[in-house]
């Protein structure tokens, strides 16, 4: 009985994080915030779902642990590379209140691709 409750709580919490990640990807204003939502909340949600399946016995332990480890190792690298590519391509920065901390450190295109393509 306790095992079932823990399994349901883990899977429900994971599904909630995945839904929050989906809402964030759909509603956040710029590519950097959307990417953050997808990688952080999506990674936590998927890990919780896999832990729930692992706890219930529905998943093979080696497969579940390796999947979680692979996701946690690759999500941070992929999100950093996506953010760097978006920054260099001139994607708009909606959430900045002040200066751009990377100005002069990384080359950045003059404006977003949509503006450069129409000119």
JSON list of C-alpha atoms in Angstrom, two decimals:
[
{"chain": "A", "resi": 1, "resn": "UNK", "atom": "CA", "xyz": [0.00, 0.00, 0.00]},
{"chain": "A", "resi": 2, "resn": "UNK", "atom": "CA", "xyz": [2.74, 2.47, 0.93]},
{"chain": "A", "resi": 3, "resn": "UNK", "atom": "CA", "xyz": [4.67, 1.51, -2.19]},
{"chain": "A", "resi": 4, "resn": "UNK", "atom": "CA", "xyz": [1.63, 2.33, -4.33]},
{"chain": "A", "resi": 5, "resn": "UNK", "atom": "CA", "xyz": [1.17, 5.72, -2.66]},
{"chain": "A", "resi": 6, "resn": "UNK", "atom": "CA", "xyz": [4.83, 6.65, -3.16]},
{"chain": "A", "resi": 7, "resn": "UNK", "atom": "CA", "xyz": [4.67, 5.50, -6.79]},
{"chain": "A", "resi": 8, "resn": "UNK", "atom": "CA", "xyz": [1.54, 7.56, -7.46]},
{"chain": "A", "resi": 9, "resn": "UNK", "atom": "CA", "xyz": [3.06, 10.64, -5.77]},
{"chain": "A", "resi": 10, "resn": "UNK", "atom": "CA", "xyz": [6.31, 10.40, -7.77]},
{"chain": "A", "resi": 11, "resn": "UNK", "atom": "CA", "xyz": [4.54, 9.91, -11.10]},
{"chain": "A", "resi": 12, "resn": "UNK", "atom": "CA", "xyz": [1.99, 12.65, -10.35]},
{"chain": "A", "resi": 13, "resn": "UNK", "atom": "CA", "xyz": [4.72, 15.10, -9.32]},
{"chain": "A", "resi": 14, "resn": "UNK", "atom": "CA", "xyz": [6.70, 14.21, -12.45]},
{"chain": "A", "resi": 15, "resn": "UNK", "atom": "CA", "xyz": [3.66, 14.71, -14.66]},
{"chain": "A", "resi": 16, "resn": "UNK", "atom": "CA", "xyz": [3.01, 18.08, -13.00]},
{"chain": "A", "resi": 17, "resn": "UNK", "atom": "CA", "xyz": [6.59, 19.22, -13.72]},
{"chain": "A", "resi": 18, "resn": "UNK", "atom": "CA", "xyz": [6.24, 18.08, -17.34]},
{"chain": "A", "resi": 19, "resn": "UNK", "atom": "CA", "xyz": [2.97, 20.03, -17.71]},
{"chain": "A", "resi": 20, "resn": "UNK", "atom": "CA", "xyz": [4.61, 23.12, -16.16]},
{"chain": "A", "resi": 21, "resn": "UNK", "atom": "CA", "xyz": [7.51, 22.75, -18.61]},
{"chain": "A", "resi": 22, "resn": "UNK", "atom": "CA", "xyz": [5.07, 22.55, -21.52]},
{"chain": "A", "resi": 23, "resn": "UNK", "atom": "CA", "xyz": [3.21, 25.64, -20.36]},
{"chain": "A", "resi": 24, "resn": "UNK", "atom": "CA", "xyz": [6.52, 27.47, -19.95]},
{"chain": "A", "resi": 25, "resn": "UNK", "atom": "CA", "xyz": [7.63, 26.58, -23.47]},
{"chain": "A", "resi": 26, "resn": "UNK", "atom": "CA", "xyz": [4.33, 27.83, -24.86]},
{"chain": "A", "resi": 27, "resn": "UNK", "atom": "CA", "xyz": [3.98, 31.03, -22.84]},
{"chain": "A", "resi": 28, "resn": "UNK", "atom": "CA", "xyz": [7.39, 32.44, -21.88]},
{"chain": "A", "resi": 29, "resn": "UNK", "atom": "CA", "xyz": [8.50, 35.46, -23.93]},
{"chain": "A", "resi": 30, "resn": "UNK", "atom": "CA", "xyz": [11.97, 34.59, -25.23]},
{"chain": "A", "resi": 31, "resn": "UNK", "atom": "CA", "xyz": [14.00, 31.62, -26.35]},
{"chain": "A", "resi": 32, "resn": "UNK", "atom": "CA", "xyz": [16.23, 31.68, -23.27]},
{"chain": "A", "resi": 33, "resn": "UNK", "atom": "CA", "xyz": [13.36, 31.43, -20.81]},
{"chain": "A", "resi": 34, "resn": "UNK", "atom": "CA", "xyz": [11.61, 28.76, -22.89]},
{"chain": "A", "resi": 35, "resn": "UNK", "atom": "CA", "xyz": [14.82, 26.74, -23.08]},
{"chain": "A", "resi": 36, "resn": "UNK", "atom": "CA", "xyz": [15.27, 27.02, -19.31]},
{"chain": "A", "resi": 37, "resn": "UNK", "atom": "CA", "xyz": [11.71, 25.81, -18.72]},
{"chain": "A", "resi": 38, "resn": "UNK", "atom": "CA", "xyz": [12.08, 22.87, -21.07]},
{"chain": "A", "resi": 39, "resn": "UNK", "atom": "CA", "xyz": [15.40, 21.65, -19.71]},
{"chain": "A", "resi": 40, "resn": "UNK", "atom": "CA", "xyz": [14.93, 22.21, -15.98]},
{"chain": "A", "resi": 41, "resn": "UNK", "atom": "CA", "xyz": [11.28, 21.36, -15.38]},
{"chain": "A", "resi": 42, "resn": "UNK", "atom": "CA", "xyz": [11.22, 18.74, -18.13]},
{"chain": "A", "resi": 43, "resn": "UNK", "atom": "CA", "xyz": [14.32, 17.03, -16.77]},
{"chain": "A", "resi": 44, "resn": "UNK", "atom": "CA", "xyz": [13.02, 16.99, -13.20]},
{"chain": "A", "resi": 45, "resn": "UNK", "atom": "CA", "xyz": [9.61, 15.77, -14.35]},
{"chain": "A", "resi": 46, "resn": "UNK", "atom": "CA", "xyz": [10.97, 12.96, -16.46]},
{"chain": "A", "resi": 47, "resn": "UNK", "atom": "CA", "xyz": [13.33, 11.90, -13.67]},
{"chain": "A", "resi": 48, "resn": "UNK", "atom": "CA", "xyz": [10.45, 11.79, -11.18]},
{"chain": "A", "resi": 49, "resn": "UNK", "atom": "CA", "xyz": [8.31, 9.70, -13.54]},
{"chain": "A", "resi": 50, "resn": "UNK", "atom": "CA", "xyz": [11.20, 7.27, -14.04]},
{"chain": "A", "resi": 51, "resn": "UNK", "atom": "CA", "xyz": [11.78, 7.09, -10.28]},
{"chain": "A", "resi": 52, "resn": "UNK", "atom": "CA", "xyz": [8.09, 6.32, -9.81]},
{"chain": "A", "resi": 53, "resn": "UNK", "atom": "CA", "xyz": [8.29, 3.54, -12.40]},
{"chain": "A", "resi": 54, "resn": "UNK", "atom": "CA", "xyz": [11.46, 2.25, -10.80]},
{"chain": "A", "resi": 55, "resn": "UNK", "atom": "CA", "xyz": [9.87, 2.27, -7.35]},
{"chain": "A", "resi": 56, "resn": "UNK", "atom": "CA", "xyz": [6.81, 0.42, -8.63]},
{"chain": "A", "resi": 57, "resn": "UNK", "atom": "CA", "xyz": [8.91, -2.27, -10.27]},
{"chain": "A", "resi": 58, "resn": "UNK", "atom": "CA", "xyz": [7.60, -1.47, -13.75]},
{"chain": "A", "resi": 59, "resn": "UNK", "atom": "CA", "xyz": [11.03, -0.37, -15.03]},
{"chain": "A", "resi": 60, "resn": "UNK", "atom": "CA", "xyz": [14.30, -2.27, -15.10]},
{"chain": "A", "resi": 61, "resn": "UNK", "atom": "CA", "xyz": [16.59, -0.66, -12.49]},
{"chain": "A", "resi": 62, "resn": "UNK", "atom": "CA", "xyz": [19.66, -0.39, -14.72]},
{"chain": "A", "resi": 63, "resn": "UNK", "atom": "CA", "xyz": [17.69, 1.14, -17.57]},
{"chain": "A", "resi": 64, "resn": "UNK", "atom": "CA", "xyz": [15.93, 3.67, -15.34]},
{"chain": "A", "resi": 65, "resn": "UNK", "atom": "CA", "xyz": [19.10, 4.76, -13.52]},
{"chain": "A", "resi": 66, "resn": "UNK", "atom": "CA", "xyz": [21.10, 5.04, -16.75]},
{"chain": "A", "resi": 67, "resn": "UNK", "atom": "CA", "xyz": [18.30, 7.03, -18.38]},
{"chain": "A", "resi": 68, "resn": "UNK", "atom": "CA", "xyz": [18.13, 9.47, -15.47]},
{"chain": "A", "resi": 69, "resn": "UNK", "atom": "CA", "xyz": [21.93, 9.83, -15.40]},
{"chain": "A", "resi": 70, "resn": "UNK", "atom": "CA", "xyz": [22.07, 10.37, -19.17]},
{"chain": "A", "resi": 71, "resn": "UNK", "atom": "CA", "xyz": [19.37, 13.04, -19.01]},
{"chain": "A", "resi": 72, "resn": "UNK", "atom": "CA", "xyz": [20.94, 14.90, -16.10]},
{"chain": "A", "resi": 73, "resn": "UNK", "atom": "CA", "xyz": [24.33, 14.88, -17.81]},
{"chain": "A", "resi": 74, "resn": "UNK", "atom": "CA", "xyz": [23.16, 15.89, -21.28]},
{"chain": "A", "resi": 75, "resn": "UNK", "atom": "CA", "xyz": [20.42, 18.43, -20.49]},
{"chain": "A", "resi": 76, "resn": "UNK", "atom": "CA", "xyz": [22.84, 20.96, -19.01]},
{"chain": "A", "resi": 77, "resn": "UNK", "atom": "CA", "xyz": [25.24, 20.69, -21.95]},
{"chain": "A", "resi": 78, "resn": "UNK", "atom": "CA", "xyz": [22.51, 20.89, -24.58]},
{"chain": "A", "resi": 79, "resn": "UNK", "atom": "CA", "xyz": [20.81, 23.85, -22.91]},
{"chain": "A", "resi": 80, "resn": "UNK", "atom": "CA", "xyz": [24.11, 25.74, -22.70]},
{"chain": "A", "resi": 81, "resn": "UNK", "atom": "CA", "xyz": [24.81, 25.09, -26.39]},
{"chain": "A", "resi": 82, "resn": "UNK", "atom": "CA", "xyz": [21.28, 26.12, -27.41]},
{"chain": "A", "resi": 83, "resn": "UNK", "atom": "CA", "xyz": [21.50, 29.31, -25.36]},
{"chain": "A", "resi": 84, "resn": "UNK", "atom": "CA", "xyz": [24.89, 30.17, -26.85]},
{"chain": "A", "resi": 85, "resn": "UNK", "atom": "CA", "xyz": [23.62, 29.61, -30.39]},
{"chain": "A", "resi": 86, "resn": "UNK", "atom": "CA", "xyz": [20.52, 31.69, -29.74]},
{"chain": "A", "resi": 87, "resn": "UNK", "atom": "CA", "xyz": [22.57, 34.50, -28.20]},
{"chain": "A", "resi": 88, "resn": "UNK", "atom": "CA", "xyz": [25.07, 34.54, -31.08]},
{"chain": "A", "resi": 89, "resn": "UNK", "atom": "CA", "xyz": [22.27, 34.56, -33.66]},
{"chain": "A", "resi": 90, "resn": "UNK", "atom": "CA", "xyz": [20.83, 37.74, -32.12]},
{"chain": "A", "resi": 91, "resn": "UNK", "atom": "CA", "xyz": [17.73, 36.35, -30.42]},
{"chain": "A", "resi": 92, "resn": "UNK", "atom": "CA", "xyz": [15.95, 39.08, -28.43]},
{"chain": "A", "resi": 93, "resn": "UNK", "atom": "CA", "xyz": [16.61, 39.25, -24.69]},
{"chain": "A", "resi": 94, "resn": "UNK", "atom": "CA", "xyz": [13.25, 39.98, -23.05]},
{"chain": "A", "resi": 95, "resn": "UNK", "atom": "CA", "xyz": [14.11, 39.39, -19.41]},
{"chain": "A", "resi": 96, "resn": "UNK", "atom": "CA", "xyz": [17.10, 41.73, -19.03]},
{"chain": "A", "resi": 97, "resn": "UNK", "atom": "CA", "xyz": [16.65, 44.68, -16.71]},
{"chain": "A", "resi": 98, "resn": "UNK", "atom": "CA", "xyz": [20.05, 46.24, -17.28]},
{"chain": "A", "resi": 99, "resn": "UNK", "atom": "CA", "xyz": [23.14, 45.56, -19.29]},
{"chain": "A", "resi": 100, "resn": "UNK", "atom": "CA", "xyz": [24.04, 42.49, -21.29]},
{"chain": "A", "resi": 101, "resn": "UNK", "atom": "CA", "xyz": [26.71, 40.64, -19.30]},
{"chain": "A", "resi": 102, "resn": "UNK", "atom": "CA", "xyz": [28.07, 38.91, -22.41]},
{"chain": "A", "resi": 103, "resn": "UNK", "atom": "CA", "xyz": [28.42, 42.06, -24.49]},
{"chain": "A", "resi": 104, "resn": "UNK", "atom": "CA", "xyz": [31.97, 42.20, -25.83]},
{"chain": "A", "resi": 105, "resn": "UNK", "atom": "CA", "xyz": [32.69, 38.64, -24.65]},
{"chain": "A", "resi": 106, "resn": "UNK", "atom": "CA", "xyz": [30.76, 36.68, -27.29]},
{"chain": "A", "resi": 107, "resn": "UNK", "atom": "CA", "xyz": [30.13, 37.98, -30.81]},
{"chain": "A", "resi": 108, "resn": "UNK", "atom": "CA", "xyz": [26.43, 38.65, -31.35]},
{"chain": "A", "resi": 109, "resn": "UNK", "atom": "CA", "xyz": [24.48, 39.31, -34.52]},
{"chain": "A", "resi": 110, "resn": "UNK", "atom": "CA", "xyz": [23.03, 42.81, -34.90]},
{"chain": "A", "resi": 111, "resn": "UNK", "atom": "CA", "xyz": [19.42, 41.67, -34.51]},
{"chain": "A", "resi": 112, "resn": "UNK", "atom": "CA", "xyz": [17.13, 38.68, -34.71]},
{"chain": "A", "resi": 113, "resn": "UNK", "atom": "CA", "xyz": [17.22, 36.56, -37.86]},
{"chain": "A", "resi": 114, "resn": "UNK", "atom": "CA", "xyz": [13.72, 37.67, -38.85]},
{"chain": "A", "resi": 115, "resn": "UNK", "atom": "CA", "xyz": [14.85, 41.30, -39.05]},
{"chain": "A", "resi": 116, "resn": "UNK", "atom": "CA", "xyz": [18.03, 40.48, -40.96]},
{"chain": "A", "resi": 117, "resn": "UNK", "atom": "CA", "xyz": [16.26, 38.19, -43.44]},
{"chain": "A", "resi": 118, "resn": "UNK", "atom": "CA", "xyz": [13.63, 40.76, -44.41]},
{"chain": "A", "resi": 119, "resn": "UNK", "atom": "CA", "xyz": [16.17, 43.49, -45.11]}
]
